[in-house]
Each structure stands twice: as C-alpha cells, then as structure tokens.
Short mmCIF file of C-alpha atoms and ligand atoms in Angstrom, two decimals:
data_model
loop_
_atom_site.label_atom_id
_atom_site.label_comp_id
_atom_site.label_asym_id
_atom_site.label_seq_id
_atom_site.Cartn_x
_atom_site.Cartn_y
_atom_site.Cartn_z
CA MET A 1 7.39 28.05 4.06
CA ILE A 2 10.47 27.87 6.27
CA ASN A 3 13.78 29.56 5.48
CA LEU A 4 16.34 26.76 5.50
CA LYS A 5 19.31 29.11 5.79
CA ASP A 6 17.89 30.72 8.95
CA VAL A 7 16.96 27.37 10.49
CA LEU A 8 20.46 25.96 9.85
CA LYS A 9 22.39 29.09 10.86
CA ASP A 10 23.15 28.37 14.53
CA ALA A 11 22.88 24.59 14.50
CA GLN A 12 26.10 22.62 14.92
CA THR A 13 24.75 19.12 15.51
CA ILE A 14 21.99 18.16 13.10
CA GLY A 15 19.94 14.98 12.77
CA ILE A 16 17.65 13.94 9.92
CA SER A 17 15.27 10.99 9.82
CA GLY A 18 12.13 9.73 8.14
CA HIS A 19 9.44 7.12 8.61
CA VAL A 20 9.91 3.42 9.36
CA HIS A 21 10.16 1.11 6.32
CA PRO A 22 11.45 4.06 4.27
CA ASP A 23 10.14 4.34 0.70
CA GLY A 24 11.65 6.09 -2.33
CA ASP A 25 10.31 9.51 -1.34
CA CYS A 26 11.52 9.23 2.24
CA ILE A 27 14.98 8.08 1.10
CA GLY A 28 15.24 10.65 -1.72
CA ALA A 29 14.06 13.59 0.40
CA THR A 30 16.28 12.83 3.40
CA LEU A 31 19.37 12.10 1.27
CA GLY A 32 18.73 15.21 -0.84
CA LEU A 33 18.69 17.38 2.28
CA TYR A 34 21.64 15.51 3.82
CA ASN A 35 23.77 15.99 0.69
CA TYR A 36 22.89 19.69 0.57
CA ILE A 37 23.98 20.26 4.19
CA LYS A 38 27.15 18.16 3.71
CA ASP A 39 28.09 20.06 0.53
CA ASN A 40 27.37 23.55 1.82
CA TYR A 41 28.02 23.41 5.56
CA PRO A 42 31.10 21.19 5.90
CA MET A 43 31.76 22.43 9.45
CA LYS A 44 28.40 21.20 10.75
CA ASN A 45 27.97 17.70 12.16
CA VAL A 46 25.01 16.19 10.29
CA ARG A 47 23.79 12.59 10.48
CA LEU A 48 21.01 10.83 8.59
CA PHE A 49 19.13 8.07 10.45
CA LEU A 50 16.96 5.61 8.53
CA GLU A 51 16.05 1.95 8.79
CA GLU A 52 17.67 -0.36 6.21
CA ILE A 53 16.92 0.82 2.66
CA PRO A 54 16.25 -1.41 -0.38
CA ASP A 55 19.42 -2.14 -2.40
CA VAL A 56 18.01 -0.40 -5.49
CA PHE A 57 18.61 2.95 -3.77
CA ASN A 58 22.28 2.27 -2.98
CA PHE A 59 23.42 4.27 -6.02
CA LEU A 60 22.19 7.50 -4.39
CA HIS A 61 25.04 9.75 -3.26
CA ARG A 62 26.17 9.19 0.35
CA SER A 63 23.55 6.46 0.96
CA GLU A 64 26.41 4.44 2.48
CA GLU A 65 26.64 7.09 5.24
CA ILE A 66 23.09 6.43 6.49
CA VAL A 67 23.11 5.46 10.19
CA HIS A 68 20.70 2.63 11.05
CA GLY A 69 21.01 2.60 14.86
CA THR A 70 19.99 5.28 17.36
CA THR A 71 22.17 7.49 19.54
CA ASP A 72 21.99 9.14 22.98
CA ASP A 73 23.74 12.25 21.60
CA ALA A 74 21.92 15.59 21.74
CA PHE A 75 21.03 17.60 18.62
CA ASP A 76 20.74 21.35 18.09
CA LEU A 77 18.40 20.71 15.17
CA TYR A 78 16.42 17.70 13.96
CA PHE A 79 14.54 17.23 10.67
CA VAL A 80 11.59 14.81 10.60
CA MET A 81 10.86 14.07 6.94
CA ASP A 82 7.94 12.41 5.10
CA CYS A 83 6.55 11.30 8.44
CA SER A 84 3.17 12.13 9.93
CA ASP A 85 3.56 11.21 13.61
CA GLU A 86 6.08 10.12 16.25
CA LEU A 87 5.00 6.48 16.10
CA ARG A 88 5.94 6.32 12.41
CA LEU A 89 9.42 7.57 13.34
CA GLY A 90 10.00 4.26 15.12
CA ASP A 91 13.12 4.12 17.31
CA TYR A 92 14.27 7.52 16.07
CA ALA A 93 11.43 9.26 17.94
CA LYS A 94 13.66 9.21 21.02
CA HIS A 95 16.07 11.64 19.30
CA LEU A 96 13.41 14.33 19.57
CA GLN A 97 13.66 14.23 23.39
CA ASN A 98 17.29 15.34 23.09
CA THR A 99 16.79 18.07 20.50
CA THR A 100 16.64 21.85 20.90
CA HIS A 101 14.94 22.80 17.60
CA THR A 102 12.72 20.54 15.48
CA VAL A 103 11.60 20.83 11.84
CA CYS A 104 9.02 18.81 9.94
CA VAL A 105 8.87 18.62 6.15
CA ASP A 106 5.96 16.47 5.00
CA HIS A 107 2.95 16.05 2.71
CA HIS A 108 0.69 13.72 4.73
CA LYS A 109 -2.88 14.90 5.12
CA SER A 110 -2.87 13.14 8.50
CA ASN A 111 0.22 14.97 9.84
CA LYS A 112 0.00 15.26 13.63
CA LEU A 113 3.55 16.34 14.47
CA ASP A 114 4.00 19.44 16.57
CA THR A 115 7.48 20.66 15.63
CA GLU A 116 8.87 24.16 16.13
CA TYR A 117 9.14 24.68 12.37
CA ALA A 118 6.83 22.95 9.91
CA TYR A 119 6.58 22.87 6.14
CA VAL A 120 3.63 20.54 5.61
CA VAL A 121 1.77 20.72 2.27
CA PRO A 122 -0.87 17.95 1.97
CA ASP A 123 -1.38 18.63 -1.75
CA ALA A 124 2.30 18.28 -2.58
CA SER A 125 3.32 15.30 -4.71
CA SER A 126 6.11 14.29 -2.37
CA THR A 127 8.41 15.42 0.40
CA SER A 128 11.16 15.43 -2.23
CA GLU A 129 9.34 18.18 -4.16
CA LEU A 130 9.11 20.18 -0.91
CA VAL A 131 12.86 19.77 -0.34
CA TYR A 132 13.40 21.11 -3.87
CA ASN A 133 11.34 24.19 -2.92
CA LEU A 134 13.49 24.72 0.19
CA LEU A 135 16.91 24.45 -1.47
CA PRO A 136 18.64 27.36 -3.21
CA LYS A 137 18.48 26.33 -6.88
CA GLU A 138 22.19 26.98 -7.47
CA ALA A 139 23.01 24.42 -4.76
CA VAL A 140 21.21 21.54 -6.50
CA THR A 141 23.98 19.29 -7.82
CA LYS A 142 23.49 16.31 -10.12
CA GLU A 143 23.71 14.04 -7.04
CA ILE A 144 21.01 15.99 -5.18
CA ALA A 145 18.89 16.00 -8.35
CA GLU A 146 19.14 12.18 -8.49
CA CYS A 147 17.88 11.89 -4.90
CA LEU A 148 14.93 14.25 -5.34
CA TYR A 149 13.96 12.93 -8.80
CA THR A 150 13.88 9.39 -7.36
CA GLY A 151 11.64 10.57 -4.51
CA ILE A 152 9.20 12.29 -6.85
CA VAL A 153 9.08 9.30 -9.22
CA HIS A 154 8.16 6.94 -6.38
CA ASP A 155 5.43 9.03 -4.74
CA THR A 156 3.78 9.96 -8.05
CA GLY A 157 3.93 6.44 -9.54
CA VAL A 158 6.15 7.88 -12.30
CA PHE A 159 4.12 11.11 -12.67
CA GLN A 160 0.85 9.17 -12.94
CA TYR A 161 -1.08 9.88 -9.71
CA SER A 162 -3.29 12.93 -9.31
CA CYS A 163 -0.86 14.43 -6.77
CA THR A 164 1.36 15.22 -9.78
CA ALA A 165 1.18 18.98 -10.41
CA LYS A 166 2.70 21.40 -12.89
CA SER A 167 5.25 22.27 -10.19
CA THR A 168 6.16 18.56 -9.95
CA MET A 169 6.92 18.37 -13.67
CA GLU A 170 8.87 21.63 -13.48
CA ALA A 171 11.01 20.26 -10.65
CA ALA A 172 11.56 17.04 -12.64
CA GLY A 173 12.56 19.08 -15.71
CA PHE A 174 15.04 21.04 -13.59
CA PHE A 175 16.58 17.76 -12.38
CA MET A 176 16.81 16.40 -15.94
CA GLU A 177 18.86 19.44 -16.92
CA LYS A 178 21.40 18.46 -14.24
CA GLY A 179 22.33 15.48 -16.42
CA ILE A 180 20.74 12.69 -14.37
CA ASP A 181 20.02 9.35 -16.03
CA TYR A 182 16.26 9.73 -15.55
CA SER A 183 15.14 6.70 -17.55
CA SER A 184 17.52 4.39 -15.74
CA ILE A 185 16.32 5.72 -12.34
CA VAL A 186 12.73 4.87 -13.27
CA GLU A 187 13.63 1.47 -14.69
CA ARG A 188 16.02 0.37 -11.93
CA THR A 189 14.31 1.75 -8.84
CA TYR A 190 10.63 1.62 -9.79
CA PHE A 191 9.79 -1.03 -12.40
CA GLU A 192 12.49 -3.66 -12.14
CA LYS A 193 11.58 -6.65 -9.95
CA THR A 194 13.52 -9.71 -8.88
CA PHE A 195 12.13 -13.08 -9.94
CA ALA A 196 11.06 -13.70 -6.32
CA GLN A 197 9.23 -10.35 -6.20
CA ASN A 198 7.40 -11.18 -9.43
CA ARG A 199 6.40 -14.61 -8.15
CA ILE A 200 4.99 -13.32 -4.86
CA LEU A 201 3.18 -10.58 -6.77
CA ALA A 202 1.60 -13.33 -8.88
CA ARG A 203 0.49 -15.17 -5.72
CA ALA A 204 -1.13 -12.01 -4.35
CA VAL A 205 -2.94 -11.29 -7.62
CA LEU A 206 -4.24 -14.87 -7.83
CA ARG A 207 -5.54 -14.59 -4.25
CA ALA A 208 -7.37 -11.30 -4.92
CA ASN A 209 -11.15 -11.01 -4.74
CA LEU A 210 -13.50 -8.34 -6.08
CA TRP A 211 -16.32 -6.79 -4.05
CA HIS A 212 -19.02 -4.17 -4.57
CA ASP A 213 -19.50 -4.79 -8.31
CA GLY A 214 -15.76 -4.94 -8.91
CA GLU A 215 -15.03 -1.54 -7.40
CA ILE A 216 -13.07 -2.98 -4.47
CA ILE A 217 -10.17 -5.41 -4.81
CA ILE A 218 -8.56 -7.04 -1.77
CA SER A 219 -5.72 -9.50 -1.40
CA TYR A 220 -3.40 -10.67 1.38
CA LEU A 221 -0.29 -12.71 2.07
CA THR A 222 0.60 -14.64 5.22
CA ARG A 223 3.98 -14.91 6.92
CA GLU A 224 4.21 -18.56 5.75
CA GLU A 225 3.80 -17.44 2.14
CA MET A 226 6.42 -14.73 2.56
CA ALA A 227 8.80 -17.36 3.95
CA GLU A 228 7.95 -19.75 1.10
CA PHE A 229 8.97 -17.08 -1.45
CA ASP A 230 11.84 -15.86 0.72
CA ALA A 231 10.29 -12.37 0.57
CA THR A 232 10.77 -9.43 2.94
CA PRO A 233 8.17 -6.66 3.39
CA GLN A 234 10.29 -4.56 0.98
CA ASP A 235 9.64 -7.18 -1.71
CA LEU A 236 5.90 -6.51 -1.41
CA ASP A 237 6.11 -2.84 -2.40
CA GLY A 238 4.13 -2.38 -5.58
CA ILE A 239 1.63 -5.22 -5.07
CA VAL A 240 -1.14 -2.83 -4.05
CA ASN A 241 -0.44 -0.69 -7.12
CA GLN A 242 -0.79 -3.74 -9.36
CA LEU A 243 -4.18 -4.49 -7.73
CA ARG A 244 -5.24 -0.84 -8.13
CA ILE A 245 -4.83 -0.81 -11.92
CA THR A 246 -7.49 -3.52 -12.34
CA LYS A 247 -10.18 -2.19 -14.69
CA GLY A 248 -13.27 -1.01 -12.82
CA VAL A 249 -11.55 -0.88 -9.43
CA GLU A 250 -11.79 2.27 -7.30
CA VAL A 251 -10.24 1.00 -4.04
CA ALA A 252 -7.44 -1.56 -3.69
CA VAL A 253 -6.36 -3.11 -0.40
CA PHE A 254 -3.34 -5.31 0.19
CA LEU A 255 -2.62 -6.91 3.58
CA TYR A 256 0.48 -8.74 4.73
CA GLU A 257 0.98 -10.45 8.05
CA THR A 258 3.48 -8.72 10.33
CA GLY A 259 2.96 -10.75 13.50
CA ASP A 260 0.52 -13.03 15.32
CA GLY A 261 -2.91 -11.69 14.42
CA GLU A 262 -1.46 -8.49 12.98
CA PHE A 263 -1.45 -7.26 9.38
CA LYS A 264 -0.08 -4.20 7.62
CA ALA A 265 -2.78 -2.76 5.35
CA SER A 266 -2.01 -0.69 2.26
CA LEU A 267 -4.92 1.21 0.71
CA ARG A 268 -5.08 2.91 -2.68
CA SER A 269 -7.88 4.65 -4.57
CA LYS A 270 -8.29 6.00 -8.08
CA SER A 271 -10.49 9.07 -7.94
CA ARG A 272 -13.40 9.10 -5.45
CA VAL A 273 -12.58 7.59 -2.07
CA ASP A 274 -10.37 9.33 0.51
CA VAL A 275 -8.43 6.31 1.80
CA SER A 276 -6.56 8.35 4.44
CA GLU A 277 -9.91 8.69 6.29
CA ILE A 278 -10.26 4.90 6.37
CA ALA A 279 -6.66 4.36 7.49
CA LEU A 280 -7.09 6.98 10.23
CA LYS A 281 -10.11 5.07 11.58
CA PHE A 282 -7.81 2.11 12.18
CA GLY A 283 -4.96 4.07 13.74
CA GLY A 284 -2.98 4.65 10.53
CA GLY A 285 -2.83 7.55 8.10
CA GLY A 286 -1.60 8.73 4.74
CA HIS A 287 -2.87 10.65 1.73
CA LEU A 288 -6.07 10.98 -0.28
CA ARG A 289 -5.13 8.19 -2.72
CA ALA A 290 -2.52 6.19 -0.73
CA ALA A 291 -2.72 5.28 2.94
CA GLY A 292 -1.81 2.55 5.38
CA ALA A 293 -2.41 1.15 8.85
CA THR A 294 -1.36 -1.74 11.06
CA MET A 295 -4.45 -3.75 11.97
CA LYS A 296 -5.19 -6.45 14.55
CA GLY A 297 -6.99 -9.67 13.64
CA GLU A 298 -6.89 -12.44 11.07
CA ALA A 299 -7.11 -11.51 7.39
CA GLU A 300 -10.81 -12.41 7.13
CA GLU A 301 -11.65 -10.36 10.26
CA ILE A 302 -9.76 -7.35 8.96
CA LEU A 303 -11.62 -7.67 5.68
CA THR A 304 -14.91 -7.61 7.60
CA MET A 305 -13.81 -4.40 9.33
CA LEU A 306 -12.58 -2.67 6.17
CA LEU A 307 -15.33 -3.55 3.70
CA PRO A 308 -18.17 -1.53 5.33
CA GLU A 309 -15.89 1.52 5.67
CA ILE A 310 -14.93 1.35 1.98
CA THR A 311 -18.48 0.59 0.80
CA LYS A 312 -19.90 3.51 2.81
CA ARG A 313 -17.55 5.92 1.07
CA LEU A 314 -18.10 4.44 -2.39
CA GLU A 315 -21.85 4.84 -1.99
CA LYS A 316 -21.51 8.37 -0.68
CA GLY A 317 -19.35 9.15 -3.74
CA ASN A 318 -22.10 7.79 -6.01
CA ASP A 319 -24.78 10.17 -4.68
P1 LIG B 401 2.07 2.17 2.12
O1 LIG B 401 0.77 1.51 1.87
O2 LIG B 401 2.84 1.60 3.24
O3 LIG B 401 2.87 2.35 0.86
O4 LIG B 401 1.71 3.63 2.62
C1 LIG B 401 0.96 4.53 1.87
C2 LIG B 401 1.00 5.87 2.51
O5 LIG B 401 0.37 5.84 3.78
C3 LIG B 401 2.42 6.37 2.77
O6 LIG B 401 2.48 7.74 2.49
C4 LIG B 401 2.65 6.11 4.21
O7 LIG B 401 3.53 7.07 4.78
C5 LIG B 401 1.26 6.17 4.81
N1 LIG B 401 1.14 5.16 5.88
C6 LIG B 401 1.31 3.84 5.73
N2 LIG B 401 1.13 3.19 6.90
C7 LIG B 401 0.84 4.14 7.82
C8 LIG B 401 0.58 4.12 9.23
N3 LIG B 401 0.57 2.99 9.94
N4 LIG B 401 0.34 5.31 9.83
C9 LIG B 401 0.37 6.47 9.12
N5 LIG B 401 0.60 6.55 7.81
C10 LIG B 401 0.84 5.41 7.15
MN1 LIG B 402 6.83 7.85 2.42
MN1 LIG B 403 6.01 10.83 0.66
#
C-alpha cells in the first residue's frame, strides 16, 4: 500500500483523473480523493479532470469543480484512478507526459499501467474502497463519505456482486455513521431511470436472444435506435445488468454502436466465466465478472466472434 501523506508531501501541483465515460466508482473515488486534498492541503493546487459526468452525480461535493478539458500545464504529481491503461485515460493521457511523479489506484485485473507508485488490488470491490483505505479515518467528512459510498454502491451493484467483501461492508458502515443519506444515494444514483432510459432498456431486452441452453444472453442497440429514443451512451448503463439477472444466464453481453462498424461491448458473468479474459482478447479489459471492449464489425459479426470465446469458457467451467 502507498502512504498518501508521503506521496503528497512535496507536490505543489496535483492532477487527478479517471477512465473515459466515468462510472459511479470512478467519479466517487476521484472526488473523494479530490475533496480530501482540498480540505487538508489548501495550499496545494489540485485539479480533477474527468469527461462529462451523469447529472445524478451532481450532488457530490465539489463535482462542479471538475475540469472537462485538458491542459498543457505540468504536474508534480498525478493520480490515475479506476483506470487500467493509458488508452482508457482518453485525452488525459497526455498529462502524464508532463508529470514528475505518477500514482495509480485501481482494482482492474487487467491493469497495465506502469506508474511510479501503484496501489492496485484486483480483488477489491472498487477504487472507492481503496481510497477509503488510503485516507486517514479522521479526515473522512460526510461529503467524502458520500463520494466513496456512491462509488462502492455502483461497483458492487448495491453490495450484490461477489467482489463485495467484509471490508466493503465495514467501509460502508463507517460512511453511514457519518450521517449520509444512504438510501437516497442508492435510489437516486443507482435505481432511478428516466422514462427514456426505461424505454430503451425495454427495446434492448426485447431484442435479446439466448444461446447455449440459455446460459448466454446477448442484445444490441444501433445508433439509429439510440437517436430514436434520444439516448446517450450514459442512458444505456444498467442494460447489461438487467440482461444478466435473467434466470439461467451465466454470461450477458450488451453491444451498442459507437461508430461505423464499431460497437462497445459490455460483458457480465454470474459465477463461472472470467469475462475479463474475453474482453482482453478483443483489446479491452476489466474484472472477473464485469468487463468491456470496443469491437470492430457489425453486430452479427461481433456476435460470431464472441460466442465461441464464451462457449469455450462455459464448457471448460462445466468439466
Ligand atoms: P462497462 O461494461 O463499460 O460497464 O465496463 C465494465 C468494466 O470493464 C469496467 O470496470 C470498465 O472499466 C472495464 N472496461 C470497459 N471497457 C473497457 C475497455 N475498452 N478496456 C478496458 N477495460 C474496459
Ligand atoms: Mn470504473
Ligand atoms: Mn471501479
């Protein structure tokens, strides 16, 4: 584990960023760390860089200070959070060229970053739980607790996935004691959907097909459909989880078109298949039970590429 106090000691200009299309964990972990540095090191110049975040996270403390563009400024210290490689850092990867010391805090099995300091725990529920481990407990305010609780809730599917450990529940209990409105965080940031989100979810579920005796479920949406429902990629978060809970399913795949002949694939599994291995094969990455990749081809072609890889692993698991 790294010692945050030592790492921060001599740094005056600090940058923090996370992966493209930031999710609840990425937003919670980066804002939790940002708030801690702002609260405790007011003389340091710290900036948080993330792509646009979904509106549901706007209640998190200092989220309005997030910088969306890049800078040519140099940094003494740069934190790369919840991100497994430079490509996933998007435009912010260029900040690393201008940085003296780099730190990575992450829980991706597929982490390939080579930073000076690294706190990478593939078994950890979330990067937010790792940030909790790094912070002095007396410095965790209610606002920081809200950020980190949100992050944990999103990466554990509200404490449901097998990445949830005793330490995860203990961290969550600690945050509850800070007076956070935990049920409202779950309701407003995780479960609540707009009417448009619900309708496009319905379209994806209707499109879905089962394979391999109902152990694999796959669905996709095209750009035309996303336009028809006035949906952004952010509106599609959660579709793959809805597919995954189908009775009898072990592996769920959801694809959405990102460009001409290009789809983003989200993969989830319940208990036997390591989907990060499959995602890695197609240039992506992730965790044991949740992974993703950007894939070339039409939906049917991508399906033809993915199915044998999934089937192979299901049959190996059945031995
Ligand atoms: P998603 O399906 O986008 O929710 O992603 C599931 C998990 O896989 C997340 O932890 C992502 O960080 C990771 N992931 C998604 N897409 C990629 C990718 N192209 N490369 C590496 N990791 C990815
Ligand atoms: Mn993430
Ligand atoms: Mn994460």
